[in-house]
Amino acid sequence: MKHLIEFKKVYFTYEPEVADPPHALKGIDLQVEKGEFLAIVGPNGSGKSTLARHFNGLLLPSAGEVLIHHFSTSKSTAEQMTEIRKRVGMVFQNPDNQLISSIVEEDVAFGPENLGVPPKEIRRRVNRALAALNIFRYRRESICHLSEGQKQLVAIAGVLAMKPDCIVLDEPTALLDPFSRKQVLENLQKLNREEGIAVVFITHFMSEAVHFDRVVVMDRGEIIGDGPPTKIYSQSELIRGAGLDMPVPARLAAGLTEKGFPLNPGILRVEELVNSLCQLRSKI
Ligand SMILES: Nc1ncnc2c1ncn2[C@@H]1O[C@H](COP(=O)(O)OP(=O)(O)OP(=O)(O)O)[C@@H](O)[C@H]1O
Ligand SMILES: [Mg+2]
C-alpha cells in the first residue's frame, strides 16, 4: 500500500561536518496515511520541529529517506519539490513570520498565485478557504488588526488555498490564548473531517493531543510511542519517562479514583470527566 508520507530510517544532524555528530533524528520510521488526524508530542529538544521540516523537504535527511507520494525529498527535481510543497503545507508557531501581504484575502491568494493558478480559480479557492475557516468576513481587513488566533487562521487558509493533501503545523497554538487555541483546533478538525485533509499537529499541550485520532510521542530524536490517545495515555511510565504531563482531567480522575471515587477508566477529556462524575452522582 502507498502511504501519503513515509519516513524510512531517517537520521538528521545539524552538524554533518563533525566526526560522530549529535543527531536530532535517530532512525525515524513513520507513515502518515491520507486523511489522518495525528498529533506529535515530545519535550523540548526532542526533534519535533526537525521532523516537521522533513515533511516537505525544508530539511533533507542525513541518512534514510522521506517519501511524499513516492517522491523521495532528497532525490527530487525542482519540479517534484514544487509538487511536494503543493501537497504538504506548513504552518509555524508565529503567524507573523509567515504572513506576507497586509490584507487577509491577498495573503491567502499568495500561494496559489505563485503556483500560477488562473485568477478565477484563485478567487474561488481564497473564498472557499476563508469560508472553511470562518474568517470570510475579515477578507478585506488589514492583518495587523486581527488577533493572534485570527492571524493563525489566515496562515492556515493560505496553506489550504494551495489544496494540500496534508497540513503540518508546528506548535501553531503555542502563542495563542485558550479561546483561540480551541478555535484553531476545532477548525482543523473540521478541515480533516469535511475536506479529508491529513493533519499533523505538533504540540506541547497534552490536553490538545487527546483530540487527535493518533498520537506519536518523541523523545531524544526517536519515536517512543505511537497509537490512539487511550493507548498512549494508559502508558504512564512512557509519558513520565519523556518528561510529559498527563492531561489535567486524567490526573484529576486518577486522584479521585485513589481517594475512593470509582470513576470510569481511561478518562482524558473534560467532557469524559464531567460525564463520569455525573454518573457517579446519580448512583449516590
Ligand atoms: N538550527 C539548529 N542548529 C543546531 N542544532 C539545532 C538546530 N535546531 C535544533 N537543533 C537541535 O536539534 C535537537 C532537536 O531540536 P528541535 O528544535 O527539532 O526540537 P523540538 O522538539 O522542536 O523542541 P521545542 O519543543 O523546543 O520546539 C535539539 O538538540 C536542538 O538543540
Ligand atoms: Mg520545536
PDB file of C-alpha atoms and ligand atoms in Angstrom:
ATOM      1  CA  MET A   1       0.000   0.000   0.000  1.00  0.00           C
ATOM      2  CA  LYS A   2       1.209   3.503  -0.825  1.00  0.00           C
ATOM      3  CA  HIS A   3       1.428   5.865   2.098  1.00  0.00           C
ATOM      4  CA  LEU A   4       0.757   9.571   1.780  1.00  0.00           C
ATOM      5  CA  ILE A   5       4.034  10.247   3.588  1.00  0.00           C
ATOM      6  CA  GLU A   6       6.670   7.755   4.613  1.00  0.00           C
ATOM      7  CA  PHE A   7       9.820   8.227   6.722  1.00  0.00           C
ATOM      8  CA  LYS A   8      12.278   5.367   6.284  1.00  0.00           C
ATOM      9  CA  LYS A   9      15.056   5.127   8.887  1.00  0.00           C
ATOM     10  CA  VAL A  10      15.578   8.886   8.836  1.00  0.00           C
ATOM     11  CA  TYR A  11      18.616  10.310  10.615  1.00  0.00           C
ATOM     12  CA  PHE A  12      19.388  14.008  10.727  1.00  0.00           C
ATOM     13  CA  THR A  13      22.292  16.028  12.081  1.00  0.00           C
ATOM     14  CA  TYR A  14      22.707  19.801  12.028  1.00  0.00           C
ATOM     15  CA  GLU A  15      26.486  19.306  12.070  1.00  0.00           C
ATOM     16  CA  PRO A  16      27.355  16.959   9.182  1.00  0.00           C
ATOM     17  CA  GLU A  17      30.962  18.181   9.106  1.00  0.00           C
ATOM     18  CA  VAL A  18      31.679  16.992  12.669  1.00  0.00           C
ATOM     19  CA  ALA A  19      33.044  13.477  13.258  1.00  0.00           C
ATOM     20  CA  ASP A  20      30.451  11.411  15.162  1.00  0.00           C
ATOM     21  CA  PRO A  21      27.932  14.329  15.272  1.00  0.00           C
ATOM     22  CA  PRO A  22      24.887  14.538  17.531  1.00  0.00           C
ATOM     23  CA  HIS A  23      21.698  13.505  15.733  1.00  0.00           C
ATOM     24  CA  ALA A  24      18.413  15.409  16.107  1.00  0.00           C
ATOM     25  CA  LEU A  25      16.605  12.463  14.459  1.00  0.00           C
ATOM     26  CA  LYS A  26      17.712   8.890  15.047  1.00  0.00           C
ATOM     27  CA  GLY A  27      16.203   6.307  12.729  1.00  0.00           C
ATOM     28  CA  ILE A  28      12.659   7.644  12.361  1.00  0.00           C
ATOM     29  CA  ASP A  29      10.184   5.234  10.751  1.00  0.00           C
ATOM     30  CA  LEU A  30       6.779   6.831  10.330  1.00  0.00           C
ATOM     31  CA  GLN A  31       3.893   6.550   7.907  1.00  0.00           C
ATOM     32  CA  VAL A  32       1.092   9.047   7.513  1.00  0.00           C
ATOM     33  CA  GLU A  33      -1.996   7.986   5.605  1.00  0.00           C
ATOM     34  CA  LYS A  34      -4.494  10.002   3.609  1.00  0.00           C
ATOM     35  CA  GLY A  35      -6.960  11.845   5.873  1.00  0.00           C
ATOM     36  CA  GLU A  36      -5.196  11.065   9.161  1.00  0.00           C
ATOM     37  CA  PHE A  37      -5.610  13.301  12.219  1.00  0.00           C
ATOM     38  CA  LEU A  38      -2.313  12.960  14.008  1.00  0.00           C
ATOM     39  CA  ALA A  39      -0.609  14.755  16.907  1.00  0.00           C
ATOM     40  CA  ILE A  40       3.119  14.662  17.640  1.00  0.00           C
ATOM     41  CA  VAL A  41       4.135  15.366  21.241  1.00  0.00           C
ATOM     42  CA  GLY A  42       7.509  15.445  22.928  1.00  0.00           C
ATOM     43  CA  PRO A  43       9.570  17.526  25.348  1.00  0.00           C
ATOM     44  CA  ASN A  44      11.820  20.455  24.363  1.00  0.00           C
ATOM     45  CA  GLY A  45      14.596  19.457  22.012  1.00  0.00           C
ATOM     46  CA  SER A  46      13.129  16.022  21.256  1.00  0.00           C
ATOM     47  CA  GLY A  47      13.253  16.708  17.497  1.00  0.00           C
ATOM     48  CA  LYS A  48       9.647  17.677  16.692  1.00  0.00           C
ATOM     49  CA  SER A  49      10.494  20.763  14.616  1.00  0.00           C
ATOM     50  CA  THR A  50      13.335  18.951  12.881  1.00  0.00           C
ATOM     51  CA  LEU A  51      10.894  16.183  11.990  1.00  0.00           C
ATOM     52  CA  ALA A  52       8.267  18.713  10.825  1.00  0.00           C
ATOM     53  CA  ARG A  53      10.742  20.323   8.437  1.00  0.00           C
ATOM     54  CA  HIS A  54      11.329  16.955   6.772  1.00  0.00           C
ATOM     55  CA  PHE A  55       7.663  16.673   5.763  1.00  0.00           C
ATOM     56  CA  ASN A  56       8.076  18.945   2.741  1.00  0.00           C
ATOM     57  CA  GLY A  57      11.792  18.982   2.104  1.00  0.00           C
ATOM     58  CA  LEU A  58      12.705  22.102   4.104  1.00  0.00           C
ATOM     59  CA  LEU A  59      15.308  19.787   5.640  1.00  0.00           C
ATOM     60  CA  LEU A  60      16.661  16.685   3.925  1.00  0.00           C
ATOM     61  CA  PRO A  61      17.667  13.505   5.776  1.00  0.00           C
ATOM     62  CA  SER A  62      21.364  12.953   6.540  1.00  0.00           C
ATOM     63  CA  ALA A  63      20.556   9.248   6.090  1.00  0.00           C
ATOM     64  CA  GLY A  64      17.386   7.342   5.180  1.00  0.00           C
ATOM     65  CA  GLU A  65      14.627   8.916   3.120  1.00  0.00           C
ATOM     66  CA  VAL A  66      11.297  10.693   3.220  1.00  0.00           C
ATOM     67  CA  LEU A  67       8.785   9.770   0.535  1.00  0.00           C
ATOM     68  CA  ILE A  68       5.905  12.083  -0.298  1.00  0.00           C
ATOM     69  CA  HIS A  69       3.592  10.421  -2.801  1.00  0.00           C
ATOM     70  CA  HIS A  70       6.553   8.182  -3.643  1.00  0.00           C
ATOM     71  CA  PHE A  71       8.838  11.149  -4.449  1.00  0.00           C
ATOM     72  CA  SER A  72      11.957  10.990  -2.289  1.00  0.00           C
ATOM     73  CA  THR A  73      12.605  14.517  -0.948  1.00  0.00           C
ATOM     74  CA  SER A  74      16.377  14.060  -1.236  1.00  0.00           C
ATOM     75  CA  LYS A  75      16.228  12.942  -4.865  1.00  0.00           C
ATOM     76  CA  SER A  76      13.536  15.281  -6.157  1.00  0.00           C
ATOM     77  CA  THR A  77      13.947  17.599  -9.114  1.00  0.00           C
ATOM     78  CA  ALA A  78      12.945  21.250  -8.640  1.00  0.00           C
ATOM     79  CA  GLU A  79       9.621  20.419 -10.311  1.00  0.00           C
ATOM     80  CA  GLN A  80       8.935  17.489  -7.990  1.00  0.00           C
ATOM     81  CA  MET A  81       9.852  19.658  -4.988  1.00  0.00           C
ATOM     82  CA  THR A  82       7.223  22.205  -6.067  1.00  0.00           C
ATOM     83  CA  GLU A  83       4.730  19.347  -6.281  1.00  0.00           C
ATOM     84  CA  ILE A  84       5.735  18.202  -2.762  1.00  0.00           C
ATOM     85  CA  ARG A  85       5.300  21.740  -1.372  1.00  0.00           C
ATOM     86  CA  LYS A  86       1.871  21.922  -3.001  1.00  0.00           C
ATOM     87  CA  ARG A  87       0.805  18.686  -1.407  1.00  0.00           C
ATOM     88  CA  VAL A  88       2.201  19.263   2.081  1.00  0.00           C
ATOM     89  CA  GLY A  89       1.587  22.706   3.602  1.00  0.00           C
ATOM     90  CA  MET A  90       3.419  24.001   6.673  1.00  0.00           C
ATOM     91  CA  VAL A  91       2.180  26.310   9.425  1.00  0.00           C
ATOM     92  CA  PHE A  92       4.561  27.576  12.094  1.00  0.00           C
ATOM     93  CA  GLN A  93       4.251  28.838  15.659  1.00  0.00           C
ATOM     94  CA  ASN A  94       4.312  32.541  14.888  1.00  0.00           C
ATOM     95  CA  PRO A  95       1.854  33.628  12.161  1.00  0.00           C
ATOM     96  CA  ASP A  96       3.717  36.961  11.804  1.00  0.00           C
ATOM     97  CA  ASN A  97       6.622  35.040  10.284  1.00  0.00           C
ATOM     98  CA  GLN A  98       4.569  33.561   7.501  1.00  0.00           C
ATOM     99  CA  LEU A  99       2.012  36.189   6.587  1.00  0.00           C
ATOM    100  CA  ILE A 100       3.254  38.184   3.622  1.00  0.00           C
ATOM    101  CA  SER A 101       0.572  40.631   2.458  1.00  0.00           C
ATOM    102  CA  SER A 102      -1.140  43.228   4.608  1.00  0.00           C
ATOM    103  CA  ILE A 103      -4.731  42.349   3.570  1.00  0.00           C
ATOM    104  CA  VAL A 104      -6.266  38.998   4.513  1.00  0.00           C
ATOM    105  CA  GLU A 105      -7.512  37.861   1.080  1.00  0.00           C
ATOM    106  CA  GLU A 106      -4.318  38.973  -0.645  1.00  0.00           C
ATOM    107  CA  ASP A 107      -2.281  36.914   1.754  1.00  0.00           C
ATOM    108  CA  VAL A 108      -4.403  33.813   1.214  1.00  0.00           C
ATOM    109  CA  ALA A 109      -4.074  34.281  -2.564  1.00  0.00           C
ATOM    110  CA  PHE A 110      -0.277  34.496  -2.404  1.00  0.00           C
ATOM    111  CA  GLY A 111       0.419  30.725  -2.505  1.00  0.00           C
ATOM    112  CA  PRO A 112      -1.839  29.853  -5.472  1.00  0.00           C
ATOM    113  CA  GLU A 113      -0.653  32.993  -7.325  1.00  0.00           C
ATOM    114  CA  ASN A 114       2.903  31.713  -7.013  1.00  0.00           C
ATOM    115  CA  LEU A 115       1.828  28.356  -8.414  1.00  0.00           C
ATOM    116  CA  GLY A 116       0.441  30.095 -11.492  1.00  0.00           C
ATOM    117  CA  VAL A 117      -3.197  29.198 -10.755  1.00  0.00           C
ATOM    118  CA  PRO A 118      -5.589  31.193 -13.044  1.00  0.00           C
ATOM    119  CA  PRO A 119      -7.156  34.286 -11.349  1.00  0.00           C
ATOM    120  CA  LYS A 120     -10.745  32.956 -11.386  1.00  0.00           C
ATOM    121  CA  GLU A 121      -9.671  29.733  -9.717  1.00  0.00           C
ATOM    122  CA  ILE A 122      -7.615  31.720  -7.172  1.00  0.00           C
ATOM    123  CA  ARG A 123     -10.709  33.759  -6.234  1.00  0.00           C
ATOM    124  CA  ARG A 124     -12.704  30.541  -5.805  1.00  0.00           C
ATOM    125  CA  ARG A 125     -10.005  28.913  -3.665  1.00  0.00           C
ATOM    126  CA  VAL A 126      -9.482  32.003  -1.497  1.00  0.00           C
ATOM    127  CA  ASN A 127     -13.185  32.396  -0.789  1.00  0.00           C
ATOM    128  CA  ARG A 128     -13.537  28.727  -0.050  1.00  0.00           C
ATOM    129  CA  ALA A 129     -10.529  28.661   2.299  1.00  0.00           C
ATOM    130  CA  LEU A 130     -11.741  31.765   4.151  1.00  0.00           C
ATOM    131  CA  ALA A 131     -15.244  30.316   4.486  1.00  0.00           C
ATOM    132  CA  ALA A 132     -13.940  26.931   5.665  1.00  0.00           C
ATOM    133  CA  LEU A 133     -12.085  28.659   8.499  1.00  0.00           C
ATOM    134  CA  ASN A 134     -14.936  31.043   9.379  1.00  0.00           C
ATOM    135  CA  ILE A 135     -12.923  34.159   8.557  1.00  0.00           C
ATOM    136  CA  PHE A 136     -14.628  35.166   5.304  1.00  0.00           C
ATOM    137  CA  ARG A 137     -15.981  38.314   6.982  1.00  0.00           C
ATOM    138  CA  TYR A 138     -12.405  39.515   7.599  1.00  0.00           C
ATOM    139  CA  ARG A 139     -11.332  39.142   3.952  1.00  0.00           C
ATOM    140  CA  ARG A 140     -10.750  42.857   3.368  1.00  0.00           C
ATOM    141  CA  GLU A 141      -9.296  43.501   6.843  1.00  0.00           C
ATOM    142  CA  SER A 142      -5.766  44.568   7.429  1.00  0.00           C
ATOM    143  CA  ILE A 143      -3.930  41.634   9.027  1.00  0.00           C
ATOM    144  CA  CYS A 144      -2.434  43.846  11.720  1.00  0.00           C
ATOM    145  CA  HIS A 145      -5.962  44.440  13.089  1.00  0.00           C
ATOM    146  CA  LEU A 146      -6.553  40.750  13.729  1.00  0.00           C
ATOM    147  CA  SER A 147      -5.966  38.805  16.935  1.00  0.00           C
ATOM    148  CA  GLU A 148      -3.110  36.275  17.045  1.00  0.00           C
ATOM    149  CA  GLY A 149      -5.647  33.455  16.760  1.00  0.00           C
ATOM    150  CA  GLN A 150      -7.293  35.015  13.702  1.00  0.00           C
ATOM    151  CA  LYS A 151      -3.863  35.541  12.139  1.00  0.00           C
ATOM    152  CA  GLN A 152      -3.086  31.880  12.620  1.00  0.00           C
ATOM    153  CA  LEU A 153      -6.372  31.021  10.861  1.00  0.00           C
ATOM    154  CA  VAL A 154      -5.298  33.278   7.946  1.00  0.00           C
ATOM    155  CA  ALA A 155      -1.976  31.400   7.789  1.00  0.00           C
ATOM    156  CA  ILE A 156      -3.875  28.090   7.696  1.00  0.00           C
ATOM    157  CA  ALA A 157      -6.226  29.466   4.993  1.00  0.00           C
ATOM    158  CA  GLY A 158      -3.147  30.386   2.915  1.00  0.00           C
ATOM    159  CA  VAL A 159      -1.994  26.779   3.072  1.00  0.00           C
ATOM    160  CA  LEU A 160      -5.497  25.481   2.389  1.00  0.00           C
ATOM    161  CA  ALA A 161      -5.744  27.580  -0.798  1.00  0.00           C
ATOM    162  CA  MET A 162      -2.851  25.514  -2.185  1.00  0.00           C
ATOM    163  CA  LYS A 163      -5.183  22.469  -1.962  1.00  0.00           C
ATOM    164  CA  PRO A 164      -2.788  20.292   0.036  1.00  0.00           C
ATOM    165  CA  ASP A 165      -3.282  16.627   0.946  1.00  0.00           C
ATOM    166  CA  CYS A 166      -1.644  17.260   4.294  1.00  0.00           C
ATOM    167  CA  ILE A 167      -1.076  20.220   6.623  1.00  0.00           C
ATOM    168  CA  VAL A 168       1.802  20.060   9.111  1.00  0.00           C
ATOM    169  CA  LEU A 169       1.533  22.542  11.984  1.00  0.00           C
ATOM    170  CA  ASP A 170       4.487  23.110  14.311  1.00  0.00           C
ATOM    171  CA  GLU A 171       3.070  24.298  17.648  1.00  0.00           C
ATOM    172  CA  PRO A 172       0.576  26.625  15.940  1.00  0.00           C
ATOM    173  CA  THR A 173      -1.249  27.328  19.194  1.00  0.00           C
ATOM    174  CA  ALA A 174       1.756  27.934  21.474  1.00  0.00           C
ATOM    175  CA  LEU A 175       1.358  31.736  21.374  1.00  0.00           C
ATOM    176  CA  LEU A 176      -2.442  31.767  21.486  1.00  0.00           C
ATOM    177  CA  ASP A 177      -4.907  32.331  24.320  1.00  0.00           C
ATOM    178  CA  PRO A 178      -7.086  29.330  25.296  1.00  0.00           C
ATOM    179  CA  PHE A 179     -10.073  30.571  23.259  1.00  0.00           C
ATOM    180  CA  SER A 180      -8.058  30.975  20.037  1.00  0.00           C
ATOM    181  CA  ARG A 181      -6.363  27.658  20.701  1.00  0.00           C
ATOM    182  CA  LYS A 182      -9.744  25.937  20.808  1.00  0.00           C
ATOM    183  CA  GLN A 183     -10.837  27.782  17.671  1.00  0.00           C
ATOM    184  CA  VAL A 184      -7.781  26.661  15.687  1.00  0.00           C
ATOM    185  CA  LEU A 185      -8.151  23.081  16.868  1.00  0.00           C
ATOM    186  CA  GLU A 186     -11.874  22.945  16.021  1.00  0.00           C
ATOM    187  CA  ASN A 187     -11.230  24.373  12.568  1.00  0.00           C
ATOM    188  CA  LEU A 188      -8.524  21.829  11.865  1.00  0.00           C
ATOM    189  CA  GLN A 189     -10.851  19.053  12.960  1.00  0.00           C
ATOM    190  CA  LYS A 190     -13.453  20.384  10.535  1.00  0.00           C
ATOM    191  CA  LEU A 191     -10.957  20.548   7.641  1.00  0.00           C
ATOM    192  CA  ASN A 192      -9.919  16.994   8.397  1.00  0.00           C
ATOM    193  CA  ARG A 193     -13.450  15.597   8.624  1.00  0.00           C
ATOM    194  CA  GLU A 194     -15.041  17.596   5.821  1.00  0.00           C
ATOM    195  CA  GLU A 195     -12.207  18.000   3.317  1.00  0.00           C
ATOM    196  CA  GLY A 196     -10.296  14.805   4.113  1.00  0.00           C
ATOM    197  CA  ILE A 197      -7.033  16.717   4.598  1.00  0.00           C
ATOM    198  CA  ALA A 198      -4.455  14.894   6.704  1.00  0.00           C
ATOM    199  CA  VAL A 199      -3.378  16.967   9.720  1.00  0.00           C
ATOM    200  CA  VAL A 200      -0.057  16.548  11.541  1.00  0.00           C
ATOM    201  CA  PHE A 201      -0.231  18.735  14.627  1.00  0.00           C
ATOM    202  CA  ILE A 202       2.822  19.269  16.802  1.00  0.00           C
ATOM    203  CA  THR A 203       2.109  20.351  20.347  1.00  0.00           C
ATOM    204  CA  HIS A 204       3.449  20.643  23.856  1.00  0.00           C
ATOM    205  CA  PHE A 205      -0.062  20.578  25.259  1.00  0.00           C
ATOM    206  CA  MET A 206      -1.041  17.060  26.205  1.00  0.00           C
ATOM    207  CA  SER A 207      -4.610  18.307  26.586  1.00  0.00           C
ATOM    208  CA  GLU A 208      -4.611  19.142  22.842  1.00  0.00           C
ATOM    209  CA  ALA A 209      -3.194  15.819  21.724  1.00  0.00           C
ATOM    210  CA  VAL A 210      -6.170  13.924  23.209  1.00  0.00           C
ATOM    211  CA  HIS A 211      -8.390  15.341  20.458  1.00  0.00           C
ATOM    212  CA  PHE A 212      -6.454  13.504  17.748  1.00  0.00           C
ATOM    213  CA  ASP A 213      -7.051  10.003  16.387  1.00  0.00           C
ATOM    214  CA  ARG A 214      -3.380   9.070  16.709  1.00  0.00           C
ATOM    215  CA  VAL A 215      -0.608  10.371  18.965  1.00  0.00           C
ATOM    216  CA  VAL A 216       3.110   9.960  18.224  1.00  0.00           C
ATOM    217  CA  VAL A 217       5.458  10.551  21.163  1.00  0.00           C
ATOM    218  CA  MET A 218       9.024  11.725  20.514  1.00  0.00           C
ATOM    219  CA  ASP A 219      11.946  11.655  22.914  1.00  0.00           C
ATOM    220  CA  ARG A 220      15.592  12.441  22.133  1.00  0.00           C
ATOM    221  CA  GLY A 221      15.203  12.107  18.363  1.00  0.00           C
ATOM    222  CA  GLU A 222      13.251   8.860  18.469  1.00  0.00           C
ATOM    223  CA  ILE A 223       9.626   7.811  18.326  1.00  0.00           C
ATOM    224  CA  ILE A 224       8.870   6.082  21.615  1.00  0.00           C
ATOM    225  CA  GLY A 225       5.089   5.738  21.307  1.00  0.00           C
ATOM    226  CA  ASP A 226       2.524   5.658  18.504  1.00  0.00           C
ATOM    227  CA  GLY A 227      -1.177   4.881  18.822  1.00  0.00           C
ATOM    228  CA  PRO A 228      -4.640   6.155  19.720  1.00  0.00           C
ATOM    229  CA  PRO A 229      -4.697   8.562  22.714  1.00  0.00           C
ATOM    230  CA  THR A 230      -6.318   5.992  25.015  1.00  0.00           C
ATOM    231  CA  LYS A 231      -3.436   3.584  24.381  1.00  0.00           C
ATOM    232  CA  ILE A 232      -0.717   6.235  24.680  1.00  0.00           C
ATOM    233  CA  TYR A 233      -2.064   7.779  27.880  1.00  0.00           C
ATOM    234  CA  SER A 234      -2.559   4.403  29.539  1.00  0.00           C
ATOM    235  CA  GLN A 235       1.253   4.081  29.431  1.00  0.00           C
ATOM    236  CA  SER A 236       2.010   6.493  32.258  1.00  0.00           C
ATOM    237  CA  GLU A 237       5.633   5.281  32.509  1.00  0.00           C
ATOM    238  CA  LEU A 238       6.219   6.226  28.885  1.00  0.00           C
ATOM    239  CA  ILE A 239       4.601   9.652  29.341  1.00  0.00           C
ATOM    240  CA  ARG A 240       6.536  10.387  32.526  1.00  0.00           C
ATOM    241  CA  GLY A 241       9.780   8.966  31.091  1.00  0.00           C
ATOM    242  CA  ALA A 242       9.555  11.501  28.266  1.00  0.00           C
ATOM    243  CA  GLY A 243       9.046  14.287  30.819  1.00  0.00           C
ATOM    244  CA  LEU A 244       5.480  14.947  29.665  1.00  0.00           C
ATOM    245  CA  ASP A 245       2.391  15.567  31.780  1.00  0.00           C
ATOM    246  CA  MET A 246      -0.820  13.607  31.725  1.00  0.00           C
ATOM    247  CA  PRO A 247      -3.800  15.793  30.660  1.00  0.00           C
ATOM    248  CA  VAL A 248      -5.409  17.552  33.662  1.00  0.00           C
ATOM    249  CA  PRO A 249      -8.753  15.622  33.503  1.00  0.00           C
ATOM    250  CA  ALA A 250      -6.777  12.336  33.548  1.00  0.00           C
ATOM    251  CA  ARG A 251      -4.787  13.463  36.595  1.00  0.00           C
ATOM    252  CA  LEU A 252      -7.933  14.596  38.408  1.00  0.00           C
ATOM    253  CA  ALA A 253      -9.676  11.307  37.606  1.00  0.00           C
ATOM    254  CA  ALA A 254      -6.691   9.303  38.868  1.00  0.00           C
ATOM    255  CA  GLY A 255      -6.563  11.370  42.077  1.00  0.00           C
ATOM    256  CA  LEU A 256     -10.287  10.959  42.712  1.00  0.00           C
ATOM    257  CA  THR A 257     -10.174   7.222  42.000  1.00  0.00           C
ATOM    258  CA  GLU A 258      -7.330   6.915  44.502  1.00  0.00           C
ATOM    259  CA  LYS A 259      -9.474   8.697  47.089  1.00  0.00           C
ATOM    260  CA  GLY A 260     -12.227   6.100  46.633  1.00  0.00           C
ATOM    261  CA  PHE A 261     -14.444   7.679  43.970  1.00  0.00           C
ATOM    262  CA  PRO A 262     -14.817   4.986  41.303  1.00  0.00           C
ATOM    263  CA  LEU A 263     -14.689   6.964  38.057  1.00  0.00           C
ATOM    264  CA  ASN A 264     -14.681   5.407  34.580  1.00  0.00           C
ATOM    265  CA  PRO A 265     -11.285   4.170  33.392  1.00  0.00           C
ATOM    266  CA  GLY A 266      -9.449   5.926  30.537  1.00  0.00           C
ATOM    267  CA  ILE A 267     -10.669   9.491  31.181  1.00  0.00           C
ATOM    268  CA  LEU A 268      -8.685  12.018  29.097  1.00  0.00           C
ATOM    269  CA  ARG A 269     -11.022  14.905  28.236  1.00  0.00           C
ATOM    270  CA  VAL A 270     -13.011  17.341  30.366  1.00  0.00           C
ATOM    271  CA  GLU A 271     -16.322  16.048  28.920  1.00  0.00           C
ATOM    272  CA  GLU A 272     -15.435  12.475  29.898  1.00  0.00           C
ATOM    273  CA  LEU A 273     -14.592  13.561  33.447  1.00  0.00           C
ATOM    274  CA  VAL A 274     -17.842  15.518  33.757  1.00  0.00           C
ATOM    275  CA  ASN A 275     -19.895  12.584  32.408  1.00  0.00           C
ATOM    276  CA  SER A 276     -18.272  10.160  34.786  1.00  0.00           C
ATOM    277  CA  LEU A 277     -18.794  12.491  37.760  1.00  0.00           C
ATOM    278  CA  CYS A 278     -22.463  12.891  36.804  1.00  0.00           C
ATOM    279  CA  GLN A 279     -22.898   9.122  36.550  1.00  0.00           C
ATOM    280  CA  LEU A 280     -21.293   8.693  39.948  1.00  0.00           C
ATOM    281  CA  ARG A 281     -23.523  11.359  41.473  1.00  0.00           C
ATOM    282  CA  SER A 282     -26.682   9.693  40.135  1.00  0.00           C
ATOM    283  CA  LYS A 283     -25.629   6.474  41.905  1.00  0.00           C
ATOM    284  CA  ILE A 284     -25.172   8.145  45.303  1.00  0.00           C
TER     285      ILE A 284
HETATM  286  N1  LIG B   1      19.398  25.163  13.716  1.00  0.00           N
HETATM  287  C1  LIG B   1      19.937  24.272  14.574  1.00  0.00           C
HETATM  288  N2  LIG B   1      21.286  24.104  14.659  1.00  0.00           N
HETATM  289  C2  LIG B   1      21.826  23.192  15.505  1.00  0.00           C
HETATM  290  N3  LIG B   1      21.117  22.396  16.317  1.00  0.00           N
HETATM  291  C3  LIG B   1      19.770  22.513  16.286  1.00  0.00           C
HETATM  292  C4  LIG B   1      19.113  23.462  15.410  1.00  0.00           C
HETATM  293  N4  LIG B   1      17.776  23.360  15.605  1.00  0.00           N
HETATM  294  C5  LIG B   1      17.615  22.398  16.540  1.00  0.00           C
HETATM  295  N5  LIG B   1      18.807  21.892  16.948  1.00  0.00           N
HETATM  296  C6  LIG B   1      18.996  20.796  17.930  1.00  0.00           C
HETATM  297  O1  LIG B   1      18.316  19.643  17.467  1.00  0.00           O
HETATM  298  C7  LIG B   1      17.636  18.985  18.526  1.00  0.00           C
HETATM  299  C8  LIG B   1      16.146  18.897  18.193  1.00  0.00           C
HETATM  300  O2  LIG B   1      15.618  20.223  18.181  1.00  0.00           O
HETATM  301  P1  LIG B   1      14.147  20.555  17.687  1.00  0.00           P
HETATM  302  O3  LIG B   1      14.052  22.031  17.570  1.00  0.00           O
HETATM  303  O4  LIG B   1      13.815  19.732  16.497  1.00  0.00           O
HETATM  304  O5  LIG B   1      13.282  20.041  18.942  1.00  0.00           O
HETATM  305  P2  LIG B   1      11.766  20.373  19.342  1.00  0.00           P
HETATM  306  O6  LIG B   1      11.196  19.084  19.843  1.00  0.00           O
HETATM  307  O7  LIG B   1      11.089  21.040  18.216  1.00  0.00           O
HETATM  308  O8  LIG B   1      11.936  21.359  20.568  1.00  0.00           O
HETATM  309  P3  LIG B   1      10.942  22.528  21.081  1.00  0.00           P
HETATM  310  O9  LIG B   1       9.895  21.826  21.884  1.00  0.00           O
HETATM  311  O10 LIG B   1      11.821  23.373  21.932  1.00  0.00           O
HETATM  312  O11 LIG B   1      10.388  23.246  19.900  1.00  0.00           O
HETATM  313  C9  LIG B   1      17.947  19.769  19.798  1.00  0.00           C
HETATM  314  O12 LIG B   1      19.025  19.151  20.433  1.00  0.00           O
HETATM  315  C10 LIG B   1      18.343  21.134  19.258  1.00  0.00           C
HETATM  316  O13 LIG B   1      19.263  21.749  20.127  1.00  0.00           O
HETATM  317 MG    MG B   2      10.084  22.883  18.023  1.00  0.00          MG
END
